[in-house]
Short mmCIF file of C-alpha atoms and ligand atoms in Angstrom, two decimals:
data_model
loop_
_atom_site.label_atom_id
_atom_site.label_comp_id
_atom_site.label_asym_id
_atom_site.label_seq_id
_atom_site.Cartn_x
_atom_site.Cartn_y
_atom_site.Cartn_z
CA UNK K 1 -99.23 32.86 129.73
CA UNK K 2 -99.67 30.00 127.37
CA UNK K 3 -98.54 26.84 129.09
CA UNK K 4 -100.30 24.12 127.55
CA UNK K 5 -98.59 21.41 125.21
CA UNK K 6 -100.02 18.96 122.32
CA UNK K 7 -97.71 15.76 122.88
CA UNK K 8 -98.80 13.68 119.32
CA UNK K 9 -100.04 16.39 116.97
CA UNK K 10 -100.52 14.34 113.63
CA UNK K 11 -102.65 11.92 115.92
CA UNK K 12 -106.57 11.61 114.75
CA UNK K 13 -107.17 12.31 118.45
CA UNK K 14 -104.00 14.41 120.09
CA UNK K 15 -102.79 14.96 123.16
CA UNK K 16 -103.72 18.21 124.36
CA UNK K 17 -101.98 18.82 127.96
CA UNK K 18 -102.82 21.77 130.04
CA UNK K 19 -99.22 21.84 131.08
CA UNK K 20 -95.94 20.03 130.29
CA UNK K 21 -95.62 18.66 134.21
CA UNK K 22 -96.38 15.09 134.05
CA UNK K 23 -95.80 11.82 136.79
CA UNK K 24 -93.42 9.06 135.88
CA UNK K 25 -94.58 5.82 135.79
CA UNK K 26 -93.37 3.29 138.49
CA UNK K 27 -93.56 6.06 141.10
CA UNK K 28 -97.70 6.47 141.91
CA UNK K 29 -99.04 3.51 140.83
CA UNK K 30 -101.94 4.02 138.92
CA UNK K 31 -102.32 7.37 140.44
CA UNK K 32 -106.19 7.56 142.29
CA UNK K 33 -103.71 6.06 146.04
CA UNK K 34 -101.61 10.17 145.11
CA UNK K 35 -104.82 11.57 144.24
CA UNK K 36 -105.94 11.82 147.61
CA UNK K 37 -102.79 13.85 148.51
CA UNK K 38 -102.22 15.45 145.81
CA UNK K 39 -104.56 17.96 143.14
CA UNK K 40 -103.82 16.10 140.80
CA UNK K 41 -106.65 18.24 138.12
CA UNK K 42 -103.05 21.22 138.05
CA UNK K 43 -100.83 18.45 136.83
CA UNK K 44 -100.87 18.35 132.46
CA UNK K 45 -100.57 14.43 132.61
CA UNK K 46 -100.38 11.19 135.36
CA UNK K 47 -99.00 8.31 133.69
CA UNK K 48 -99.63 4.97 135.60
CA UNK K 49 -97.12 2.06 136.30
CA UNK K 50 -96.07 -0.74 133.76
CA UNK K 51 -99.00 -2.80 133.23
CA UNK K 52 -99.23 -6.38 131.72
CA UNK K 53 -100.98 -8.58 130.10
CA UNK K 54 -101.09 -10.58 133.37
CA UNK K 55 -100.92 -8.80 136.89
CA UNK K 56 -97.34 -9.73 137.57
CA UNK K 57 -95.93 -10.36 141.12
CA UNK K 58 -92.94 -8.26 140.55
CA UNK K 59 -89.26 -9.65 141.83
CA UNK K 60 -87.97 -10.63 145.52
CA UNK K 61 -86.74 -7.74 147.78
CA UNK K 62 -84.89 -5.36 148.55
CA UNK K 63 -86.30 -3.50 145.33
CA UNK K 64 -85.06 -0.35 146.57
CA UNK K 65 -81.35 0.81 147.66
CA UNK K 66 -80.20 4.31 147.89
CA UNK K 67 -77.14 5.67 145.71
CA UNK K 68 -75.32 8.51 145.89
CA UNK K 69 -78.17 11.14 145.14
CA UNK K 70 -80.09 8.45 143.39
CA UNK K 71 -82.09 4.83 143.71
CA UNK K 72 -81.58 1.92 142.37
CA UNK K 73 -85.10 0.10 142.45
CA UNK K 74 -85.52 -4.23 141.46
CA UNK K 75 -89.25 -3.56 141.33
CA UNK K 76 -90.29 -6.05 138.28
CA UNK K 77 -93.51 -5.12 137.72
CA UNK K 78 -95.12 -5.20 140.14
CA UNK K 79 -98.90 -4.35 138.60
CA UNK K 80 -102.61 -6.05 138.11
CA UNK K 81 -102.96 -7.11 134.66
CA UNK K 82 -104.93 -4.87 132.36
CA UNK K 83 -107.63 -6.36 132.97
CA UNK K 84 -107.85 -5.24 136.45
CA UNK K 85 -107.01 -2.14 135.71
CA UNK K 86 -108.84 -1.44 133.08
CA UNK K 87 -112.74 -2.77 135.23
CA UNK K 88 -110.53 -1.45 138.95
CA UNK K 89 -108.82 2.15 138.00
CA UNK K 90 -110.06 3.61 134.52
CA UNK K 91 -113.81 4.21 135.94
CA UNK K 92 -112.14 6.12 138.59
CA UNK K 93 -109.55 7.97 136.35
CA UNK K 94 -113.10 9.03 134.12
CA UNK K 95 -114.28 11.18 136.58
CA UNK K 96 -110.97 13.35 136.06
CA UNK K 97 -109.76 16.48 134.64
CA UNK K 98 -106.54 15.20 133.78
CA UNK K 99 -105.93 12.73 131.25
CA UNK K 100 -104.41 9.71 132.69
CA UNK K 101 -101.69 7.53 130.05
CA UNK K 102 -101.64 3.68 130.66
CA UNK K 103 -97.50 2.40 130.56
CA UNK K 104 -97.81 -0.68 128.84
CA UNK K 105 -95.25 -3.81 128.54
CA UNK K 106 -94.66 -6.73 127.53
CA UNK K 107 -92.52 -9.37 126.52
CA UNK K 108 -93.71 -9.62 122.90
CA UNK K 109 -95.20 -7.94 119.82
CA UNK K 110 -98.23 -9.45 120.20
CA UNK K 111 -98.82 -8.96 123.55
CA UNK K 112 -97.57 -5.21 123.58
CA UNK K 113 -100.77 -5.79 120.69
CA UNK K 114 -103.23 -7.08 122.92
CA UNK K 115 -102.27 -4.61 125.37
CA UNK K 116 -103.09 -2.33 123.49
CA UNK K 117 -106.72 -3.39 121.83
CA UNK K 118 -107.70 -3.74 125.00
CA UNK K 119 -107.22 -0.23 125.97
CA UNK K 120 -109.32 0.97 122.79
CA UNK K 121 -112.69 2.72 123.43
CA UNK K 122 -111.81 2.47 127.69
CA UNK K 123 -112.81 5.72 129.38
CA UNK K 124 -110.63 7.42 131.15
CA UNK K 125 -107.37 5.59 129.31
CA UNK K 126 -106.45 9.60 127.22
CA UNK K 127 -103.11 7.49 125.95
CA UNK K 128 -101.18 4.90 126.18
CA UNK K 129 -96.84 4.54 126.34
CA UNK K 130 -94.79 1.97 125.37
CA UNK K 131 -91.89 0.55 127.99
CA UNK K 132 -89.56 -1.01 126.24
CA UNK K 133 -86.78 -0.67 128.18
CA UNK K 134 -87.57 -1.81 131.07
CA UNK K 135 -84.17 -3.09 132.85
CA UNK K 136 -85.35 -5.66 135.51
CA UNK K 137 -87.15 -8.07 134.26
CA UNK K 138 -85.57 -11.02 133.47
CA UNK K 139 -87.76 -11.62 129.76
CA UNK K 140 -89.15 -9.34 127.51
CA UNK K 141 -88.02 -4.98 128.66
CA UNK K 142 -85.08 -3.37 127.91
CA UNK K 143 -84.56 -6.14 124.69
CA UNK K 144 -86.98 -4.15 122.90
CA UNK K 145 -85.94 -1.00 122.82
CA UNK K 146 -81.85 -2.00 122.30
CA UNK K 147 -82.42 -2.25 118.91
CA UNK K 148 -84.16 -0.04 116.09
CA UNK K 149 -85.41 -3.07 114.42
CA UNK K 150 -87.43 -4.34 117.25
CA UNK K 151 -88.38 -0.94 118.54
CA UNK K 152 -90.14 -0.04 115.14
CA UNK K 153 -91.43 -3.75 115.15
CA UNK K 154 -93.44 -3.03 118.76
CA UNK K 155 -94.06 0.44 118.19
CA UNK K 156 -96.10 -0.11 114.77
CA UNK K 157 -97.90 -3.42 116.65
CA UNK K 158 -99.02 -0.74 119.68
CA UNK K 159 -100.21 1.49 116.43
CA UNK K 160 -101.76 -0.89 114.57
CA UNK K 161 -104.46 -1.77 117.64
CA UNK K 162 -105.04 1.92 119.06
CA UNK K 163 -106.44 4.69 117.57
CA UNK K 164 -104.70 6.72 120.96
CA UNK K 165 -101.88 9.02 121.31
CA UNK K 166 -98.55 6.59 121.49
CA UNK K 167 -95.88 7.30 123.35
CA UNK K 168 -92.97 4.96 122.84
CA UNK K 169 -90.23 5.00 126.20
CA UNK K 170 -86.69 4.28 125.68
CA UNK K 171 -83.55 2.85 127.20
CA UNK K 172 -80.63 5.21 127.87
CA UNK K 173 -78.99 1.29 127.85
CA UNK K 174 -77.95 1.47 124.77
CA UNK K 175 -74.89 2.43 122.65
CA UNK K 176 -76.26 5.48 120.60
CA UNK K 177 -79.97 6.34 121.59
CA UNK K 178 -80.85 8.11 118.04
CA UNK K 179 -81.07 5.86 115.35
CA UNK K 180 -83.16 4.02 117.90
CA UNK K 181 -85.16 7.26 118.51
CA UNK K 182 -85.83 7.67 114.30
CA UNK K 183 -86.91 3.90 114.35
CA UNK K 184 -89.63 4.42 116.66
CA UNK K 185 -90.45 7.55 114.99
CA UNK K 186 -89.90 6.66 111.64
CA UNK K 187 -92.55 3.64 112.59
CA UNK K 188 -95.16 5.78 113.66
CA UNK K 189 -95.05 6.92 117.63
CA UNK K 190 -96.79 9.90 118.44
CA UNK K 191 -94.12 10.90 120.34
CA UNK K 192 -91.02 9.62 122.66
CA UNK K 193 -90.37 9.81 125.83
CA UNK K 194 -87.08 9.27 127.58
CA UNK K 195 -85.21 7.81 129.61
CA UNK K 196 -86.16 5.07 131.70
CA UNK K 197 -83.16 4.14 134.59
CA UNK K 198 -79.75 3.21 133.44
CA UNK K 199 -78.86 -0.25 134.85
CA UNK K 200 -77.43 -0.57 137.95
CA UNK K 201 -76.28 -2.82 141.27
CA UNK K 202 -75.43 -2.45 144.65
CA UNK K 203 -72.99 -5.47 147.01
CA UNK K 204 -74.25 -5.85 150.45
CA UNK K 205 -70.57 -6.13 151.72
CA UNK K 206 -71.79 -7.70 155.21
CA UNK K 207 -73.68 -10.92 152.98
CA UNK K 208 -71.02 -10.50 150.06
CA UNK K 209 -73.96 -10.55 148.25
CA UNK K 210 -75.86 -8.60 145.68
CA UNK K 211 -77.54 -6.20 148.03
CA UNK K 212 -80.97 -6.40 145.45
CA UNK K 213 -83.27 -9.24 145.38
CA UNK K 214 -83.14 -8.93 141.81
CA UNK K 215 -79.59 -8.50 141.48
CA UNK K 216 -79.59 -5.00 139.66
CA UNK K 217 -81.57 -2.79 138.82
CA UNK K 218 -82.30 0.40 137.70
CA UNK K 219 -80.74 3.98 138.45
CA UNK K 220 -82.78 7.31 139.04
CA UNK K 221 -82.79 10.91 140.44
CA UNK K 222 -80.65 13.04 140.29
CA UNK K 223 -77.68 11.26 139.39
CA UNK K 224 -78.54 10.24 135.86
CA UNK K 225 -80.04 13.83 135.16
CA UNK K 226 -77.14 14.61 132.90
CA UNK K 227 -77.80 11.83 131.03
CA UNK K 228 -80.80 11.91 130.61
CA UNK K 229 -80.33 16.00 129.78
CA UNK K 230 -78.28 14.74 127.28
CA UNK K 231 -79.92 12.45 125.13
CA UNK K 232 -82.99 14.54 125.18
CA UNK K 233 -81.41 16.76 123.41
CA UNK K 234 -79.69 14.75 120.25
CA UNK K 235 -82.84 13.34 119.57
CA UNK K 236 -85.10 16.48 119.78
CA UNK K 237 -82.56 16.93 117.39
CA UNK K 238 -83.25 14.38 115.28
CA UNK K 239 -86.41 13.15 115.54
CA UNK K 240 -89.89 15.80 114.43
CA UNK K 241 -92.32 13.96 116.86
CA UNK K 242 -92.46 15.75 120.33
CA UNK K 243 -89.75 14.51 123.09
CA UNK K 244 -90.60 14.03 125.69
CA UNK K 245 -88.00 14.70 128.68
CA UNK K 246 -87.66 12.28 132.48
CA UNK K 247 -84.65 11.11 134.33
CA UNK K 248 -83.82 13.41 137.49
CA UNK K 249 -86.37 15.92 138.29
CA UNK K 250 -86.09 17.30 140.94
CA UNK K 251 -87.44 21.11 140.09
CA UNK K 252 -88.07 23.50 138.05
CA UNK K 253 -84.78 24.22 136.69
CA UNK K 254 -83.53 21.35 136.24
CA UNK K 255 -87.71 20.78 134.16
CA UNK K 256 -86.78 24.12 132.70
CA UNK K 257 -82.99 22.70 130.90
CA UNK K 258 -84.61 19.72 130.10
CA UNK K 259 -87.45 22.19 127.58
CA UNK K 260 -84.37 23.24 126.85
CA UNK K 261 -82.78 21.17 125.28
CA UNK K 262 -85.79 20.13 123.29
CA UNK K 263 -87.98 18.33 125.37
CA UNK K 264 -91.68 19.63 124.93
CA UNK K 265 -93.09 18.27 128.12
CA UNK K 266 -91.42 16.59 131.73
CA UNK K 267 -91.74 13.64 133.72
CA UNK K 268 -90.91 13.65 137.77
CA UNK K 269 -90.60 10.51 139.04
CA UNK K 270 -87.51 9.78 141.66
CA UNK K 271 -88.62 12.84 143.08
CA UNK K 272 -91.96 12.25 143.61
CA UNK K 273 -90.59 9.57 145.81
CA UNK K 274 -88.92 12.03 148.42
CA UNK K 275 -92.28 14.81 148.56
CA UNK K 276 -95.02 13.96 145.83
CA UNK K 277 -95.72 17.83 145.32
CA UNK K 278 -92.81 18.32 143.30
CA UNK K 279 -95.03 17.90 140.18
CA UNK K 280 -96.93 20.78 141.23
CA UNK K 281 -93.40 22.68 142.64
CA UNK K 282 -92.02 22.58 139.51
CA UNK K 283 -95.06 23.82 137.46
CA UNK K 284 -95.52 27.17 140.26
CA UNK K 285 -91.43 27.07 139.25
CA UNK K 286 -92.09 27.86 135.14
CA UNK K 287 -94.58 30.02 135.42
CA UNK K 288 -92.05 31.59 137.54
CA UNK K 289 -89.77 31.75 135.33
CA UNK K 290 -91.36 32.39 132.46
CA UNK K 291 -93.07 35.59 133.63
CA UNK K 292 -89.90 36.85 135.19
CA UNK K 293 -88.26 36.14 132.23
CA UNK K 294 -91.25 37.49 129.82
CA UNK K 295 -91.91 34.37 127.63
CA UNK K 296 -95.12 34.72 127.16
CA UNK K 297 -95.90 30.54 125.34
CA UNK K 298 -93.96 27.30 126.72
CA UNK K 299 -93.26 26.36 123.40
CA UNK K 300 -91.16 29.26 122.91
CA UNK K 301 -88.99 27.86 125.00
CA UNK K 302 -88.36 24.79 123.74
CA UNK K 303 -85.00 23.32 122.68
CA UNK K 304 -83.66 27.38 122.61
CA UNK K 305 -80.42 25.73 123.41
CA UNK K 306 -79.85 24.15 120.39
CA UNK K 307 -76.44 25.29 119.26
CA UNK K 308 -77.74 27.31 116.60
C1 FMN H 401 -89.89 2.11 141.88
C2 FMN H 401 -89.76 3.15 139.82
C3 FMN H 401 -90.62 2.11 139.94
C4 FMN H 401 -90.60 2.36 138.13
N1 FMN H 401 -91.86 2.02 137.40
C5 FMN H 401 -91.69 1.50 135.93
C6 FMN H 401 -92.36 1.07 135.35
O1 FMN H 401 -93.51 0.29 135.23
N2 FMN H 401 -92.71 1.66 133.90
C7 FMN H 401 -91.76 2.84 132.93
O2 FMN H 401 -91.53 2.47 131.91
N3 FMN H 401 -91.11 2.82 134.13
C8 FMN H 401 -90.68 2.57 135.00
N4 FMN H 401 -89.96 3.69 136.57
C9 FMN H 401 -88.73 4.45 135.36
C10 FMN H 401 -89.19 6.30 135.75
O3 FMN H 401 -90.50 6.69 134.98
C11 FMN H 401 -88.05 6.58 135.06
O4 FMN H 401 -87.75 6.75 133.70
C12 FMN H 401 -86.29 6.75 136.21
O5 FMN H 401 -87.26 6.23 137.45
C13 FMN H 401 -85.99 8.24 135.34
O6 FMN H 401 -86.84 9.52 136.47
P1 FMN H 401 -86.42 10.04 137.39
O7 FMN H 401 -85.09 10.55 137.82
O8 FMN H 401 -87.64 11.50 137.63
O9 FMN H 401 -86.85 8.57 138.29
C14 FMN H 401 -89.77 3.05 137.69
C15 FMN H 401 -88.99 4.29 138.07
C16 FMN H 401 -89.03 4.29 139.52
C17 FMN H 401 -88.16 4.29 140.54
#
């Protein structure tokens, strides 16, 4: 049974995953604590927490609110900064067989380019995921992903500074995601990942004010799965590069839906916070499905649900 997938077929280096199951950014931090709980070498890839040029303390508490079938977060890109990541985390990653993809976020195209430049040649880093859709920061983040022009500008800036495969992560908080996906692919992205969280909020009725310290937050988990699935279905038919599906995946059937909608690989986020073994269970379920259905290569399932 062939489970391996190539996420960057047009990049010099390529990004070959032994299977299509990855963790989603922000839900396993830098993977190091996670590796103490889960046999990460079985996974396709680890995507680390969104990283900025300088360390960020993140948003005021509370940062998490549970909703019906979902989670609202307003973490606000709390992170240690790119220099500490390179010095303190990458040496551990360099000893792993599982590829690590560094998720980056910034307030300007120049800064995105600087982040990419810093990651060039760093042992332990196999790819870059460019977050142009973070709803939880005051400056930068989501607005880059809300127009085809700025999304393409950031993509070009990053690509010009790196030989690493570049995945651009799209926001669902737009009128139409397809032209943005096309602009990013046209600007040289090796792959696209979608979706980031959907903007929302909660009110504390006792205090009569917004519940989250950051006021609004990003909704994730099962509640957003149908939205993500529809976007993956549409985007994967509109671009030539691989699409990574993300949003509400909690079991193998969810992942298979995304793959049949057109995703080459999947990322699992909120489900990790409920059960850190969720990605491995998803992988085992995919394998069982393929065995049962006599599917020899996972590639044969990609986009199978597309209307002919
Ligand atoms: C607590 C939390 C933190 C997150 N941090 C990031 C981040 O730093 N960068 C990013 O691109 N996405 C971040 N995300 C978004 C996830 O990677 C993912 O796109 C989203 O949650 C949808 O997938 P899910 O429903 O499986 O969680 C975060 C999500 C959560 C729940």
